[in-house]
C-alpha positions as a LaTeX table, in Angstrom:
\begin{tabular}{lrrr}
\hline
Residue & $x$ (\AA) & $y$ (\AA) & $z$ (\AA) \\
\hline
Ser1 & $-0.02$ & $-0.02$ & $-0.12$ \\
Ala2 & 2.90 & 2.35 & 0.66 \\
Phe3 & 3.94 & 2.02 & $-3.20$ \\
Ala4 & 0.32 & 2.65 & $-4.05$ \\
Thr5 & 0.52 & 5.93 & $-1.97$ \\
Leu6 & 3.79 & 6.95 & $-3.42$ \\
Ala7 & 2.40 & 6.41 & $-7.09$ \\
Phe8 & $-0.74$ & 8.55 & $-6.13$ \\
Val9 & 1.34 & 11.21 & $-4.63$ \\
Leu10 & 3.58 & 11.31 & $-7.87$ \\
Ser11 & 0.61 & 11.46 & $-10.08$ \\
Pro12 & $-0.67$ & 14.59 & $-11.88$ \\
Glu13 & $-4.06$ & 14.09 & $-10.50$ \\
Phe14 & $-2.50$ & 14.46 & $-6.95$ \\
Trp15 & $-1.03$ & 17.84 & $-7.49$ \\
His16 & $-4.13$ & 19.09 & $-9.49$ \\
Gln17 & $-6.10$ & 18.38 & $-6.37$ \\
Ile18 & $-3.60$ & 19.95 & $-3.85$ \\
Thr19 & $-3.70$ & 23.29 & $-6.16$ \\
Glu20 & $-7.35$ & 23.62 & $-6.13$ \\
Thr21 & $-7.96$ & 22.81 & $-2.69$ \\
Arg22 & $-7.06$ & 24.70 & 0.61 \\
Leu23 & $-4.11$ & 22.50 & 1.30 \\
Ile24 & $-2.74$ & 24.38 & 4.50 \\
Glu25 & $-6.29$ & 24.48 & 6.17 \\
Ala26 & $-6.88$ & 20.61 & 5.20 \\
Phe27 & $-3.35$ & 19.66 & 6.61 \\
Leu28 & $-3.77$ & 21.83 & 10.02 \\
Met29 & $-7.19$ & 20.13 & 10.47 \\
Ala30 & $-5.85$ & 16.78 & 10.16 \\
Leu31 & $-2.77$ & 17.34 & 12.18 \\
Phe32 & $-4.94$ & 18.56 & 15.06 \\
Ala33 & $-7.52$ & 16.15 & 14.92 \\
Ile34 & $-4.93$ & 13.38 & 14.85 \\
Leu35 & $-2.96$ & 14.93 & 17.80 \\
Ala36 & $-6.27$ & 15.10 & 19.92 \\
Ser37 & $-7.46$ & 11.65 & 19.18 \\
Glu38 & $-3.92$ & 10.11 & 19.65 \\
Leu39 & $-2.82$ & 11.41 & 22.72 \\
Gly40 & $-3.38$ & 9.04 & 25.58 \\
Asp41 & $-4.61$ & 6.28 & 23.43 \\
Arg42 & $-3.65$ & 2.79 & 23.77 \\
Thr43 & $-1.00$ & 3.21 & 21.17 \\
Phe44 & 0.61 & 6.31 & 22.83 \\
Ile45 & 0.69 & 4.49 & 26.10 \\
Val46 & 2.15 & 1.25 & 24.61 \\
Thr47 & 4.83 & 3.13 & 22.86 \\
Thr48 & 5.83 & 4.98 & 25.97 \\
Ile49 & 6.04 & 1.66 & 28.25 \\
Met50 & 8.25 & 0.01 & 25.52 \\
Ala51 & 10.60 & 3.19 & 25.35 \\
Met52 & 10.94 & 2.80 & 29.00 \\
Arg53 & 12.09 & $-0.83$ & 28.45 \\
Tyr54 & 13.55 & $-1.23$ & 25.08 \\
Ser55 & 15.98 & 1.13 & 22.72 \\
Arg56 & 14.39 & 4.40 & 22.14 \\
Val57 & 15.62 & 4.54 & 18.57 \\
Ser58 & 14.32 & 1.34 & 18.10 \\
Val59 & 10.83 & 2.03 & 19.44 \\
Phe60 & 10.69 & 5.05 & 17.45 \\
Cys61 & 11.53 & 3.51 & 14.27 \\
Gly62 & 9.02 & 0.91 & 15.13 \\
Ala63 & 6.35 & 3.53 & 16.09 \\
Val64 & 6.83 & 5.48 & 12.87 \\
Ser65 & 6.96 & 2.67 & 10.42 \\
Ala66 & 3.60 & 1.43 & 12.04 \\
Ala67 & 2.14 & 4.85 & 11.60 \\
Val68 & 3.20 & 5.53 & 8.14 \\
Phe69 & 1.81 & 2.03 & 7.17 \\
Met70 & $-1.52$ & 2.80 & 8.84 \\
Ile71 & $-1.53$ & 6.39 & 7.41 \\
Ser72 & $-1.00$ & 4.96 & 3.94 \\
Leu73 & $-3.65$ & 2.42 & 4.42 \\
Ser74 & $-6.21$ & 5.17 & 5.82 \\
Val75 & $-5.51$ & 7.35 & 2.57 \\
Leu76 & $-5.67$ & 4.22 & 0.35 \\
Leu77 & $-8.91$ & 3.81 & 1.64 \\
Gly78 & $-10.15$ & 7.31 & 1.57 \\
Val79 & $-9.18$ & 7.14 & $-2.10$ \\
Ile80 & $-11.10$ & 3.93 & $-2.72$ \\
Ser81 & $-14.19$ & 5.00 & $-0.96$ \\
Ser82 & $-14.38$ & 8.16 & $-3.07$ \\
Leu83 & $-14.62$ & 5.83 & $-6.10$ \\
Ile84 & $-17.47$ & 3.70 & $-5.09$ \\
Pro85 & $-21.09$ & 4.77 & $-4.80$ \\
Glu86 & $-22.12$ & 6.54 & $-1.93$ \\
Ser87 & $-24.96$ & 4.12 & $-0.95$ \\
Ile88 & $-22.46$ & 1.23 & $-0.81$ \\
Ala89 & $-19.89$ & 3.13 & 1.27 \\
Tyr90 & $-22.71$ & 4.01 & 3.61 \\
Tyr91 & $-23.96$ & 0.58 & 4.14 \\
Leu92 & $-20.50$ & $-1.01$ & 4.27 \\
Ser93 & $-19.50$ & 1.79 & 7.05 \\
Ile94 & $-22.56$ & 0.64 & 8.84 \\
Phe95 & $-21.44$ & $-3.05$ & 8.50 \\
Leu96 & $-17.77$ & $-2.25$ & 10.09 \\
Phe97 & $-19.09$ & $-0.39$ & 12.52 \\
Val98 & $-21.41$ & $-3.01$ & 14.03 \\
Phe99 & $-18.74$ & $-5.60$ & 13.32 \\
Phe100 & $-16.16$ & $-3.89$ & 15.30 \\
Gly101 & $-18.65$ & $-2.82$ & 17.92 \\
Val102 & $-19.77$ & $-6.60$ & 18.40 \\
Gln103 & $-16.42$ & $-7.88$ & 18.39 \\
Met104 & $-15.30$ & $-5.27$ & 21.21 \\
Leu105 & $-18.18$ & $-6.27$ & 23.10 \\
Ile106 & $-17.24$ & $-10.15$ & 23.00 \\
Glu107 & $-13.56$ & $-9.06$ & 23.74 \\
Gly108 & $-14.63$ & $-7.31$ & 26.94 \\
Ser109 & $-17.15$ & $-10.09$ & 28.22 \\
Leu110 & $-14.33$ & $-12.70$ & 27.56 \\
Gln111 & $-11.88$ & $-10.55$ & 29.51 \\
Gln112 & $-14.45$ & $-10.33$ & 32.49 \\
Leu113 & $-14.88$ & $-14.11$ & 32.37 \\
Arg114 & $-10.89$ & $-14.66$ & 32.47 \\
Val115 & $-10.87$ & $-12.00$ & 35.44 \\
Arg116 & $-13.42$ & $-13.91$ & 37.36 \\
Asn117 & $-11.85$ & $-17.39$ & 36.72 \\
Asn118 & $-8.39$ & $-16.16$ & 38.11 \\
\hline
\end{tabular}
C-alpha cells in the first residue's frame, strides 16, 4: 500500500487536487484532529512503556513505521471510498461499525470471564 500511496502522490491528479483545494487548512485540520485523538490512546501508552524498556531509537523507528503504514492504508481507503457509490460506502461503514462494535463487546465479556476465573 505504500507503493500505491507513493504512486498516487507522484501522479498529476494528486498535484491538481492540491492546487485546487485549501492544502494548509486541510493539513492543519488533520494534524490537530490526529493529535487530539492519539494523545493518551492505547498506542501512545504502549509506545511510552516500550520506550522505557527498550532502545528508544528502535521503538521510535517501529512506531514511525507503523504510523506510516496505517496512514498509507487510511489514505488508500479514503481514495477507494471516493470511487465507490455513496450508498455502498454508507452500508459498508454501518456493517464495519457494527462488526467491530460486536467484536469489542465479545472481547470485553471474555476478559471479564477470565478475570473472574483467576
